[in-house]
Tab-separated table of C-alpha atoms in Angstrom:
chain	number	residue	atom	x	y	z
A	1	MET	CA	-105.723	-85.963	33.287
A	2	GLY	CA	-109.312	-87.039	32.532
A	3	ILE	CA	-111.311	-89.749	33.760
A	4	GLY	CA	-109.895	-93.236	33.064
A	5	LYS	CA	-111.591	-96.360	31.802
A	6	VAL	CA	-112.390	-99.570	33.639
A	7	TYR	CA	-112.397	-103.060	32.359
A	8	LEU	CA	-114.148	-105.816	33.957
A	9	VAL	CA	-112.767	-108.898	32.610
A	10	GLY	CA	-113.535	-112.777	33.056
A	11	ALA	CA	-109.934	-114.528	33.740
A	12	GLY	CA	-111.228	-117.902	32.878
A	13	PRO	CA	-111.369	-120.620	35.338
A	14	GLY	CA	-107.716	-121.637	36.081
A	15	ASP	CA	-105.619	-122.334	33.098
A	16	SER	CA	-103.778	-119.714	32.090
A	17	GLU	CA	-104.397	-120.040	28.348
A	18	LEU	CA	-108.299	-119.917	28.798
A	19	ILE	CA	-108.479	-116.098	29.029
A	20	THR	CA	-109.670	-114.596	25.841
A	21	VAL	CA	-107.556	-112.625	23.489
A	22	LYS	CA	-109.603	-109.244	24.603
A	23	GLY	CA	-108.930	-109.897	28.245
A	24	VAL	CA	-105.232	-110.187	27.434
A	25	GLU	CA	-105.341	-106.838	25.456
A	26	ALA	CA	-106.884	-105.202	28.441
A	27	ILE	CA	-104.325	-106.539	30.778
A	28	LYS	CA	-101.533	-105.543	28.352
A	29	LYS	CA	-102.576	-101.763	28.527
A	30	ALA	CA	-103.710	-101.247	32.605
A	31	ASP	CA	-102.301	-98.903	34.891
A	32	VAL	CA	-103.931	-100.683	37.615
A	33	ILE	CA	-104.937	-104.256	37.978
A	34	LEU	CA	-107.298	-105.637	40.965
A	35	TYR	CA	-107.197	-109.496	40.537
A	36	ASP	CA	-109.192	-112.416	42.586
A	37	ARG	CA	-107.869	-115.168	44.670
A	38	LEU	CA	-109.054	-117.609	41.627
A	39	VAL	CA	-106.910	-116.137	39.068
A	40	ASN	CA	-104.221	-117.541	37.312
A	41	PRO	CA	-101.080	-115.385	38.490
A	42	ARG	CA	-99.594	-116.192	35.283
A	43	LEU	CA	-102.157	-113.654	33.543
A	44	LEU	CA	-100.305	-110.813	35.741
A	45	GLU	CA	-97.382	-111.332	33.623
A	46	TYR	CA	-98.552	-109.462	30.774
A	47	ALA	CA	-99.261	-106.466	32.701
A	48	LYS	CA	-96.638	-103.214	32.310
A	49	ALA	CA	-93.689	-103.054	34.349
A	50	ASN	CA	-95.177	-100.040	36.360
A	51	CYS	CA	-98.791	-101.622	36.704
A	52	GLU	CA	-99.889	-101.523	40.196
A	53	LEU	CA	-101.397	-104.836	41.182
A	54	ILE	CA	-103.694	-104.981	44.013
A	55	TYR	CA	-104.751	-108.196	45.512
A	56	CYS	CA	-108.349	-108.310	46.612
A	57	GLY	CA	-108.960	-112.043	46.994
A	58	LYS	CA	-111.912	-113.787	49.037
A	59	LEU	CA	-111.274	-117.143	51.079
A	60	PRO	CA	-114.147	-118.746	52.586
A	61	THR	CA	-113.068	-117.363	56.160
A	62	ARG	CA	-111.735	-113.973	55.440
A	63	HIS	CA	-111.617	-111.137	52.670
A	64	PHE	CA	-108.839	-109.363	51.712
A	65	MET	CA	-110.841	-106.688	50.394
A	66	LYS	CA	-114.620	-106.263	50.937
A	67	GLN	CA	-116.745	-105.579	48.002
A	68	ASP	CA	-117.453	-101.985	48.842
A	69	GLU	CA	-113.605	-101.472	48.918
A	70	ILE	CA	-113.360	-102.975	45.725
A	71	ASN	CA	-115.988	-100.823	44.437
A	72	GLN	CA	-114.111	-97.834	46.040
A	73	THR	CA	-110.578	-98.702	44.434
A	74	LEU	CA	-112.370	-98.918	41.106
A	75	LEU	CA	-113.856	-95.568	41.417
A	76	GLU	CA	-110.884	-93.909	42.849
A	77	LYS	CA	-108.410	-95.245	40.367
A	78	ALA	CA	-110.529	-94.422	37.441
A	79	LEU	CA	-111.229	-90.738	38.566
A	80	ALA	CA	-107.519	-89.994	38.650
A	81	GLY	CA	-107.364	-91.162	35.230
A	82	PHE	CA	-105.832	-94.587	34.916
A	83	THR	CA	-106.671	-97.350	32.870
A	84	VAL	CA	-108.030	-100.233	35.506
A	85	VAL	CA	-108.552	-103.895	35.021
A	86	ARG	CA	-110.771	-105.864	37.434
A	87	LEU	CA	-109.592	-109.437	36.576
A	88	LYS	CA	-112.177	-111.649	38.018
A	89	GLY	CA	-111.953	-115.531	37.933
A	90	GLY	CA	-114.228	-117.433	35.400
A	91	ASP	CA	-116.739	-115.332	33.767
A	92	PRO	CA	-117.625	-111.986	35.566
A	93	SER	CA	-121.383	-112.553	34.976
A	94	VAL	CA	-121.740	-115.712	36.304
A	95	PHE	CA	-122.057	-115.331	40.224
A	96	GLY	CA	-118.701	-112.886	39.581
A	97	ARG	CA	-120.928	-109.544	41.310
A	98	VAL	CA	-120.013	-107.782	37.774
A	99	GLY	CA	-123.342	-106.069	37.881
A	100	GLU	CA	-122.850	-104.555	40.890
A	101	GLU	CA	-119.416	-103.204	40.181
A	102	ALA	CA	-120.537	-101.806	36.769
A	103	GLU	CA	-123.557	-99.900	38.616
A	104	VAL	CA	-121.171	-98.266	40.764
A	105	LEU	CA	-118.875	-96.905	37.829
A	106	ALA	CA	-122.351	-96.205	35.937
A	107	ASP	CA	-123.717	-94.200	38.526
A	108	TYR	CA	-120.228	-91.684	38.459
A	109	ASN	CA	-120.270	-91.601	34.734
A	110	VAL	CA	-116.890	-93.855	34.254
A	111	ASN	CA	-116.940	-95.699	31.019
A	112	PHE	CA	-116.228	-99.357	31.425
A	113	GLU	CA	-116.247	-102.331	29.368
A	114	ILE	CA	-117.352	-106.113	30.284
A	115	VAL	CA	-115.036	-109.015	28.853
A	116	PRO	CA	-116.580	-112.444	29.253
A	117	GLY	CA	-114.348	-114.961	30.444
A	118	ILE	CA	-115.225	-119.100	30.010
A	119	THR	CA	-117.086	-119.882	33.220
A	120	SER	CA	-115.680	-122.992	35.784
A	121	GLY	CA	-119.182	-124.266	35.762
A	122	ILE	CA	-118.343	-125.407	31.982
A	123	ALA	CA	-114.560	-125.476	31.964
A	124	ALA	CA	-113.886	-127.841	35.152
A	125	PRO	CA	-116.726	-130.672	33.698
A	126	LEU	CA	-114.941	-130.356	30.397
A	127	TYR	CA	-111.577	-130.807	32.006
A	128	ALA	CA	-112.828	-134.085	33.594
A	129	GLY	CA	-114.108	-135.095	30.755
A	130	ILE	CA	-117.616	-134.259	30.948
A	131	PRO	CA	-119.664	-132.086	28.451
A	132	VAL	CA	-122.290	-130.586	30.008
A	133	THR	CA	-124.719	-131.130	27.485
A	134	HIS	CA	-125.209	-134.389	24.980
A	135	ARG	CA	-127.708	-135.716	22.852
A	136	ASP	CA	-127.847	-139.012	24.648
A	137	TYR	CA	-127.823	-137.893	28.204
A	138	ALA	CA	-128.588	-133.940	28.754
A	139	GLY	CA	-130.253	-131.204	26.637
A	140	SER	CA	-130.800	-128.944	29.361
A	141	PHE	CA	-128.247	-127.261	31.874
A	142	ALA	CA	-128.320	-124.955	34.770
A	143	MET	CA	-125.838	-122.818	36.815
A	144	VAL	CA	-126.531	-122.297	40.093
A	145	THR	CA	-125.003	-120.555	43.250
A	146	ALA	CA	-124.809	-122.815	45.888
A	147	HIS	CA	-124.810	-120.018	48.666
A	148	ASP	CA	-126.669	-116.669	48.390
A	149	LYS	CA	-127.697	-113.776	50.807
A	150	SER	CA	-130.267	-115.750	52.783
A	151	LYS	CA	-129.637	-115.486	56.482
A	152	ASN	CA	-128.701	-119.160	56.727
A	153	GLY	CA	-126.545	-119.016	53.840
A	154	LYS	CA	-128.457	-121.880	52.023
A	155	PRO	CA	-129.544	-121.382	48.109
A	156	ASP	CA	-133.129	-120.232	48.107
A	157	ILE	CA	-134.138	-121.714	44.437
A	158	ASP	CA	-136.990	-123.552	43.001
A	159	TRP	CA	-135.787	-126.651	43.896
A	160	GLU	CA	-138.682	-128.546	41.933
A	161	GLY	CA	-138.380	-126.734	38.863
A	162	LEU	CA	-134.220	-127.777	39.060
A	163	ALA	CA	-134.949	-131.322	39.876
A	164	ARG	CA	-137.912	-131.704	37.321
A	165	GLY	CA	-136.968	-129.619	34.504
A	166	VAL	CA	-132.976	-129.779	34.242
A	167	GLN	CA	-130.953	-132.600	33.301
A	168	THR	CA	-127.489	-131.230	33.961
A	169	ILE	CA	-126.784	-129.040	37.145
A	170	ALA	CA	-123.724	-126.960	37.929
A	171	PHE	CA	-123.339	-125.648	41.355
A	172	TYR	CA	-120.992	-123.109	42.286
A	173	MET	CA	-118.921	-123.017	45.428
A	174	GLY	CA	-121.269	-125.781	47.064
A	175	ILE	CA	-119.053	-127.757	49.419
A	176	SER	CA	-120.557	-126.376	52.652
A	177	ASN	CA	-124.185	-126.755	51.357
A	178	LEU	CA	-123.527	-129.999	49.690
A	179	GLU	CA	-125.735	-132.232	52.084
A	180	HIS	CA	-128.729	-129.463	51.703
A	181	ILE	CA	-128.414	-129.390	47.894
A	182	CYS	CA	-128.676	-133.287	47.467
A	183	ASP	CA	-131.521	-133.484	50.255
A	184	ASN	CA	-133.507	-130.776	48.413
A	185	LEU	CA	-132.944	-132.741	44.744
A	186	ILE	CA	-133.847	-135.874	46.092
A	187	LEU	CA	-137.009	-134.384	47.922
A	188	ASN	CA	-138.072	-132.600	44.897
A	189	GLY	CA	-137.944	-135.835	42.372
A	190	LYS	CA	-134.238	-136.360	41.338
A	191	SER	CA	-133.189	-140.232	41.955
A	192	PRO	CA	-131.071	-140.888	44.979
A	193	ASN	CA	-128.978	-142.815	42.209
A	194	THR	CA	-128.127	-139.710	40.072
A	195	PRO	CA	-124.536	-139.082	39.356
A	196	VAL	CA	-122.643	-136.624	40.710
A	197	ILE	CA	-118.743	-135.290	40.744
A	198	VAL	CA	-117.053	-132.940	42.768
A	199	ILE	CA	-114.437	-130.865	40.831
A	200	ARG	CA	-111.905	-129.067	43.257
A	201	TRP	CA	-109.685	-126.755	41.131
A	202	GLY	CA	-111.018	-127.357	37.884
A	203	THR	CA	-108.548	-126.816	35.374
A	204	TRP	CA	-105.449	-126.785	37.289
A	205	SER	CA	-103.226	-129.798	37.636
A	206	ARG	CA	-104.192	-130.000	41.193
A	207	GLN	CA	-107.281	-130.951	39.939
A	208	GLN	CA	-109.429	-133.081	42.032
A	209	CYS	CA	-112.399	-135.244	41.271
A	210	VAL	CA	-114.778	-137.099	43.670
A	211	GLU	CA	-117.603	-139.404	42.212
A	212	GLY	CA	-120.834	-140.576	43.564
A	213	THR	CA	-124.349	-140.202	43.625
A	214	LEU	CA	-126.919	-137.994	45.104
A	215	SER	CA	-127.088	-140.399	48.252
A	216	SER	CA	-123.303	-140.705	48.292
A	217	ILE	CA	-121.399	-137.867	47.466
A	218	VAL	CA	-121.505	-136.096	51.133
A	219	GLN	CA	-119.801	-138.877	52.817
A	220	LYS	CA	-117.342	-139.439	49.645
A	221	VAL	CA	-116.423	-135.654	49.825
A	222	ARG	CA	-115.794	-135.711	53.414
A	223	ASP	CA	-113.729	-138.754	53.182
A	224	GLU	CA	-111.379	-137.137	50.658
A	225	ASN	CA	-111.586	-133.807	52.534
A	226	ILE	CA	-112.609	-131.675	49.902
A	227	GLU	CA	-112.604	-127.561	50.137
A	228	ASN	CA	-114.091	-124.963	47.754
A	229	PRO	CA	-113.051	-123.654	45.125
A	230	ALA	CA	-115.277	-126.845	43.482
A	231	ILE	CA	-118.025	-127.334	41.148
A	232	THR	CA	-120.418	-130.297	41.762
A	233	LEU	CA	-121.861	-130.960	38.726
A	234	VAL	CA	-125.415	-133.622	39.096
A	235	GLY	CA	-126.864	-135.688	36.040
A	236	ASP	CA	-126.585	-138.814	34.004
A	237	ILE	CA	-123.985	-136.846	31.882
A	238	VAL	CA	-121.362	-137.655	34.487
A	239	ALA	CA	-121.427	-141.436	33.180
A	240	THR	CA	-119.627	-140.292	29.916
A	241	ARG	CA	-116.077	-139.552	31.835
A	242	GLU	CA	-114.726	-142.738	32.033
A	243	LYS	CA	-114.103	-142.907	28.497
A	244	THR	CA	-113.696	-139.346	27.413
A	245	LYS	CA	-111.485	-137.924	30.610
A	246	TRP	CA	-108.490	-136.201	28.840
A	247	PHE	CA	-106.564	-134.007	31.121
A	248	GLU	CA	-105.753	-136.489	33.812
A	249	LYS	CA	-103.995	-138.519	31.291
A	250	LYS	CA	-101.275	-135.802	30.562
A	251	PRO	CA	-97.877	-137.152	31.978
A	252	LEU	CA	-97.207	-134.592	34.565
A	253	PHE	CA	-100.671	-134.019	35.514
A	254	GLY	CA	-100.623	-133.598	39.703
A	255	GLN	CA	-97.373	-132.499	39.685
A	256	GLN	CA	-97.259	-128.644	41.248
A	257	ILE	CA	-93.549	-127.561	40.567
A	258	LEU	CA	-92.015	-124.797	42.326
A	259	LEU	CA	-89.255	-123.685	40.027
A	260	ALA	CA	-86.630	-121.502	40.951
A	261	ARG	CA	-84.848	-119.076	38.693
A	262	GLY	CA	-81.199	-117.662	39.469
A	263	SER	CA	-81.488	-115.000	36.978
A	264	ALA	CA	-83.608	-113.291	34.364
A	265	ASP	CA	-81.598	-114.530	31.976
A	266	GLU	CA	-82.054	-118.072	32.518
A	267	LYS	CA	-84.395	-119.561	30.145
A	268	SER	CA	-87.836	-120.850	31.445
A	269	MET	CA	-89.137	-124.135	31.105
A	270	ALA	CA	-92.693	-123.349	32.818
A	271	ALA	CA	-94.404	-123.508	29.486
A	272	ASP	CA	-93.256	-127.177	28.595
A	273	LEU	CA	-93.844	-128.150	31.979
A	274	ILE	CA	-97.310	-126.774	31.851
A	275	ASP	CA	-98.017	-128.124	28.517
A	276	LYS	CA	-97.340	-131.411	29.921
A	277	GLY	CA	-99.833	-130.924	32.707
A	278	ALA	CA	-98.153	-129.422	35.587
A	279	ASP	CA	-98.877	-126.488	37.817
A	280	VAL	CA	-95.879	-124.404	37.682
A	281	ILE	CA	-95.040	-121.337	40.514
A	282	GLU	CA	-91.813	-119.731	39.082
A	283	PHE	CA	-90.030	-117.923	41.598
A	284	PRO	CA	-88.638	-115.026	42.157
A	285	LYS	CA	-90.157	-112.523	39.243
A	286	TRP	CA	-87.644	-110.692	37.333
A	287	GLU	CA	-87.924	-107.471	35.754
A	288	ILE	CA	-85.842	-106.509	33.148
A	289	LYS	CA	-85.156	-102.626	32.088
A	290	GLU	CA	-83.511	-101.505	28.940
A	291	LYS	CA	-80.016	-99.216	29.605
A	292	ALA	CA	-78.963	-96.497	26.982
A	293	LEU	CA	-76.211	-97.380	24.716
A	294	ASP	CA	-72.856	-96.317	25.994
A	295	ARG	CA	-71.544	-93.418	23.936
A	296	ALA	CA	-68.024	-95.064	23.341
A	297	VAL	CA	-69.642	-97.910	22.197
A	298	LYS	CA	-72.302	-96.312	20.124
A	299	GLN	CA	-69.194	-94.341	18.176
A	300	LYS	CA	-67.687	-97.563	17.599
A	301	VAL	CA	-70.236	-100.026	16.887
A	302	THR	CA	-70.124	-100.229	13.250
A	303	SER	CA	-66.123	-100.915	13.360
A	304	TYR	CA	-66.043	-103.747	15.579
A	305	ARG	CA	-65.248	-107.201	13.862
A	306	ARG	CA	-66.954	-109.550	15.953
A	307	ILE	CA	-69.861	-109.160	18.225
A	308	LEU	CA	-70.891	-111.656	21.056
A	309	PHE	CA	-74.276	-111.980	22.258
A	310	LYS	CA	-74.505	-113.708	25.873
A	311	THR	CA	-78.404	-113.934	25.804
A	312	THR	CA	-81.610	-113.603	23.976
A	313	GLU	CA	-82.358	-110.373	26.018
A	314	ALA	CA	-79.141	-108.967	24.868
A	315	VAL	CA	-80.188	-109.567	21.518
A	316	THR	CA	-83.447	-107.616	21.579
A	317	HIS	CA	-82.082	-105.218	23.521
A	318	PHE	CA	-79.508	-104.355	21.289
A	319	PHE	CA	-81.582	-104.031	17.974
A	320	ASN	CA	-83.720	-102.042	19.908
A	321	LEU	CA	-80.917	-99.735	20.842
A	322	LEU	CA	-79.756	-99.314	17.297
A	323	ARG	CA	-83.018	-98.457	16.065
A	324	LYS	CA	-83.525	-95.878	18.987
A	325	ASN	CA	-79.835	-94.223	18.078
A	326	LYS	CA	-80.593	-94.336	14.164
A	327	ILE	CA	-77.943	-96.687	13.628
A	328	ASP	CA	-78.444	-98.582	10.475
A	329	ILE	CA	-77.894	-102.276	10.877
A	330	ARG	CA	-76.258	-102.430	7.233
A	331	HIS	CA	-73.545	-100.489	8.686
A	332	VAL	CA	-72.652	-102.960	11.446
A	333	GLN	CA	-69.993	-105.196	9.571
A	334	ALA	CA	-69.051	-107.586	12.514
A	335	LYS	CA	-69.233	-111.260	12.368
A	336	LEU	CA	-72.281	-112.042	15.033
A	337	TYR	CA	-71.613	-115.036	17.445
A	338	CYS	CA	-73.981	-116.125	20.340
A	339	LEU	CA	-73.750	-118.171	23.796
A	340	GLN	CA	-77.064	-119.477	23.417
A	341	PRO	CA	-79.131	-121.408	20.545
A	342	SER	CA	-82.439	-119.513	21.068
A	343	SER	CA	-80.102	-116.256	20.515
A	344	ILE	CA	-79.091	-117.544	17.002
A	345	ILE	CA	-82.580	-117.889	16.407
A	346	ALA	CA	-83.416	-114.457	17.368
A	347	ILE	CA	-80.949	-112.829	15.141
A	348	GLU	CA	-81.864	-115.004	12.202
A	349	ASN	CA	-85.376	-114.198	12.633
A	350	LYS	CA	-84.158	-110.605	11.892
A	351	GLY	CA	-82.822	-111.673	8.452
A	352	LEU	CA	-79.202	-112.206	9.898
A	353	ILE	CA	-76.630	-114.727	10.072
A	354	ALA	CA	-75.209	-115.702	13.488
A	355	GLN	CA	-72.813	-118.610	14.865
A	356	SER	CA	-72.223	-120.453	18.026
A	357	ALA	CA	-69.515	-118.784	20.050
A	358	ASP	CA	-67.701	-122.136	20.091
A	359	ASN	CA	-66.833	-121.262	16.463
A	360	MET	CA	-66.121	-117.937	17.048
A	361	ASP	CA	-62.550	-116.579	15.403
A	362	THR	CA	-60.161	-114.791	17.475
A	363	ASP	CA	-59.665	-112.057	14.336
A	364	GLY	CA	-60.731	-108.072	15.048
A	365	SER	CA	-61.772	-106.275	17.771
A	366	LEU	CA	-64.554	-107.805	19.972
A	367	LEU	CA	-67.921	-106.125	21.466
A	368	ILE	CA	-69.671	-108.658	23.904
A	369	ILE	CA	-73.287	-107.616	24.644
A	370	GLY	CA	-75.313	-108.788	27.970
A	371	GLY	CA	-77.074	-107.488	31.114
A	372	LYS	CA	-75.323	-105.546	33.846
A	373	ILE	CA	-72.662	-107.628	35.400
A	374	LYS	CA	-70.361	-107.644	38.312
A	375	ASN	CA	-66.620	-106.965	38.415
A	376	GLU	CA	-65.987	-110.715	38.859
A	377	GLN	CA	-68.050	-112.003	36.216
A	378	ARG	CA	-65.974	-109.147	33.911
A	379	TRP	CA	-62.834	-110.710	34.940
A	380	LYS	CA	-64.305	-114.028	33.904
A	381	LEU	CA	-64.680	-112.842	30.460
A	382	ASP	CA	-61.413	-111.326	30.234
A	383	TYR	CA	-59.694	-114.682	30.976
A	384	LYS	CA	-61.919	-116.304	28.554
A	385	TYR	CA	-62.190	-113.588	25.620
A	386	GLY	CA	-59.019	-111.823	26.020
A	387	VAL	CA	-59.307	-107.808	24.970
A	388	HIS	CA	-62.804	-106.864	24.458
A	389	ASP	CA	-65.440	-104.010	25.047
A	390	TYR	CA	-68.348	-104.921	26.980
A	391	ALA	CA	-71.990	-103.309	26.451
A	392	SER	CA	-74.680	-103.498	28.910
A	393	VAL	CA	-77.748	-103.107	27.379
A	394	TYR	CA	-80.092	-103.857	29.848
A	395	GLU	CA	-80.121	-104.859	33.745
A	396	THR	CA	-82.348	-107.296	35.796
A	397	SER	CA	-83.895	-106.690	39.266
A	398	ILE	CA	-86.654	-108.957	41.506
A	399	ASP	CA	-90.069	-107.758	40.574
A	400	GLU	CA	-91.683	-106.986	44.095
A	401	ARG	CA	-94.788	-106.509	42.816
A	402	PHE	CA	-95.330	-110.406	42.721
A	403	ASP	CA	-94.166	-111.091	46.385
A	404	MET	CA	-97.790	-111.304	46.945
A	405	VAL	CA	-98.802	-113.519	44.185
A	406	ILE	CA	-95.930	-116.136	44.839
A	407	LYS	CA	-96.689	-116.014	48.295
A	408	ARG	CA	-100.491	-116.700	47.523
A	409	SER	CA	-99.856	-119.253	45.042
A	410	ILE	CA	-97.633	-121.242	47.128
A	411	ASP	CA	-100.222	-121.176	50.191
A	412	ASP	CA	-103.035	-122.547	47.477
A	413	ALA	CA	-100.571	-125.160	45.786
A	414	ALA	CA	-99.524	-128.337	47.551
A	415	ILE	CA	-95.725	-128.452	46.625
A	416	THR	CA	-94.623	-131.571	44.738
A	417	THR	CA	-91.494	-131.008	43.229
A	418	ILE	CA	-88.669	-128.348	43.439
A	419	LEU	CA	-86.705	-127.490	40.324
A	420	LEU	CA	-83.122	-126.051	40.937
A	421	PRO	CA	-82.186	-125.401	36.967
A	422	SER	CA	-78.621	-123.962	37.743
A	423	SER	CA	-76.116	-123.141	40.707
A	424	ASP	CA	-77.590	-119.754	40.683
A	425	ALA	CA	-81.427	-120.996	41.024
A	426	VAL	CA	-79.780	-122.702	44.269
A	427	HIS	CA	-78.467	-119.582	45.515
A	428	MET	CA	-81.196	-117.934	45.016
A	429	TYR	CA	-83.704	-120.228	46.607
A	430	MET	CA	-81.787	-120.199	49.699
A	431	LYS	CA	-81.636	-116.483	49.668
A	432	LYS	CA	-85.554	-116.416	49.280
A	433	ALA	CA	-86.640	-119.255	50.964
A	434	GLU	CA	-87.679	-117.712	54.290
A	435	HIS	CA	-89.012	-114.501	52.732
A	436	TYR	CA	-91.386	-116.571	50.553
A	437	GLU	CA	-92.011	-119.180	53.867
A	438	LEU	CA	-90.258	-121.809	51.535
A	439	SER	CA	-87.942	-123.110	54.480
A	440	SER	CA	-89.880	-126.201	55.326
A	441	HIS	CA	-90.191	-127.385	51.846
A	442	LEU	CA	-86.572	-128.330	51.596
A	443	ASN	CA	-86.542	-131.369	53.784
A	444	ASP	CA	-90.304	-132.263	53.630
A	445	PRO	CA	-90.093	-136.060	52.690
A	446	LEU	CA	-93.073	-135.565	50.079
A	447	ILE	CA	-91.240	-133.114	47.985
A	448	SER	CA	-88.940	-134.218	45.157
A	449	VAL	CA	-85.914	-131.776	44.778
A	450	ILE	CA	-84.585	-132.038	41.241
A	451	CYS	CA	-81.305	-130.354	39.840
A	452	LEU	CA	-80.959	-130.042	36.406
A	453	ASN	CA	-77.556	-130.201	36.026
A	454	LYS	CA	-73.906	-131.083	37.807
A	455	GLN	CA	-73.390	-127.607	39.301
A	456	ALA	CA	-76.705	-127.242	40.642
A	457	PHE	CA	-76.644	-130.718	42.522
A	458	GLN	CA	-73.187	-129.719	44.016
A	459	THR	CA	-74.311	-126.522	44.969
A	460	ALA	CA	-77.379	-128.034	46.813
A	461	THR	CA	-75.318	-130.295	48.261
A	462	MET	CA	-72.761	-127.829	49.559
A	463	TYR	CA	-75.997	-126.093	51.489
A	464	GLY	CA	-76.978	-129.445	53.177
A	465	LEU	CA	-79.473	-130.301	50.961
A	466	LYS	CA	-80.294	-133.577	49.809
A	467	PRO	CA	-81.843	-133.513	46.153
A	468	THR	CA	-83.998	-136.680	45.210
A	469	LEU	CA	-82.313	-136.675	41.760
A	470	MET	CA	-80.399	-135.172	39.166
A	471	VAL	CA	-81.593	-134.799	35.538
A	472	GLU	CA	-79.757	-133.357	33.017
A	473	ASN	CA	-81.059	-132.219	29.575
A	474	ILE	CA	-84.405	-132.126	30.880
A	475	ASN	CA	-85.040	-129.092	28.529
A	476	PRO	CA	-86.003	-129.291	25.752
A	477	PHE	CA	-87.853	-132.170	26.790
A	478	THR	CA	-87.662	-135.484	25.930
A	479	GLN	CA	-89.867	-138.364	26.648
A	480	ALA	CA	-87.408	-139.891	29.079
A	481	SER	CA	-87.052	-136.950	31.169
A	482	VAL	CA	-90.860	-136.571	31.252
A	483	ASN	CA	-90.762	-140.163	32.657
A	484	VAL	CA	-88.570	-139.461	35.085
A	485	MET	CA	-90.443	-136.257	36.167
A	486	ALA	CA	-93.740	-138.477	36.488
A	487	LYS	CA	-92.202	-140.882	38.805
A	488	THR	CA	-91.477	-138.218	41.373
A	489	GLN	CA	-95.220	-138.093	41.958
């Protein structure tokens, strides 16, 4: 195996949809990903099933991996022939130390590409409703590090040039040096009444904004206990926020939701929740592996009169297996039925017609297609559908690579809501609560526990939980269900 390649990728500021297309494509082909603390964990879901995930995040008080260790790991993995992605929050060239990493790779003749990303100094203000330039307020903009390699950790910059020559200034990670920043800007010509906004966790639903002036912002930030990660924006442009803020108006803004999934077959509602403004942590993460088509089923597949798909995954893998086994779909004569509406759509997208299982007749041999199931689940199918064959075309397991990702996400969040979509999800939550350090969340009076059907509610009650409420038909979302969720904040 020859030398591999390294992609130094900007992941954007937090919102997972702000990564570039090129960044996503790099993640998809990676054998190894080294990711930072501020990278949205949802981006790692693009990775291959066998991709190695290495957390190298930094906190103000401790580093999981020092920069020298990161550099060495990039080198070792690339020299071993792997495709490596270094996934960095924001843009890798804006205080992201990408230059240092690229120099090390160049010294060893390792091929690399740098993929730009959206930097938080622009994105966080925009999600707070503030453009960093505006014809009426600001025609210049600067991005400034609020800490550097100086002995006292204070930024060593041209304060006079900054104060007098730049109309909008974004300071990165400046909470510990905020008083030093404000004092120096005032001493060098900025008015004490210059508007300032500090934006913590910009572009996330947990985003917090504290507004003030150069003379008042330090005390306001202390009063609100604001910590990094944060962007401090200084300039008259801050005054535009009241009219143009938009992100904070989303119905579920501020909701930090822990979404339990009882199985890989449960449809995730995370995308809908995020679109409404929430942060969502899904757990556990499920891994799906395709299985070979059973020899007996393969020989008989064209002779069945009825085929019932239990899940949408079953549809996907069944048709994949037909193709792999060189079985022409035109030779499959069965009527097609599905348990889930999404499965019907998946079949229709292949140019075929399917019906709901509720409309299935009883005429002819039946093949049921799904994932690997337990004996008691087989018994239920026998009871409901009578004589049939069963084809297990995939199997699921918990993807333990995401354990660190999930735990880190929970540590960074302040959970407001726990969603339990099914009875299986309740069982899974109780089984994994201690592993993910979630036990204390169940009886926290500040956290709403919402069950999404009667079975989930009954199971939660059986465990001694006290669900805040039960909301049925929350997915697909109706305005009524969104209103219920928003009221739990």
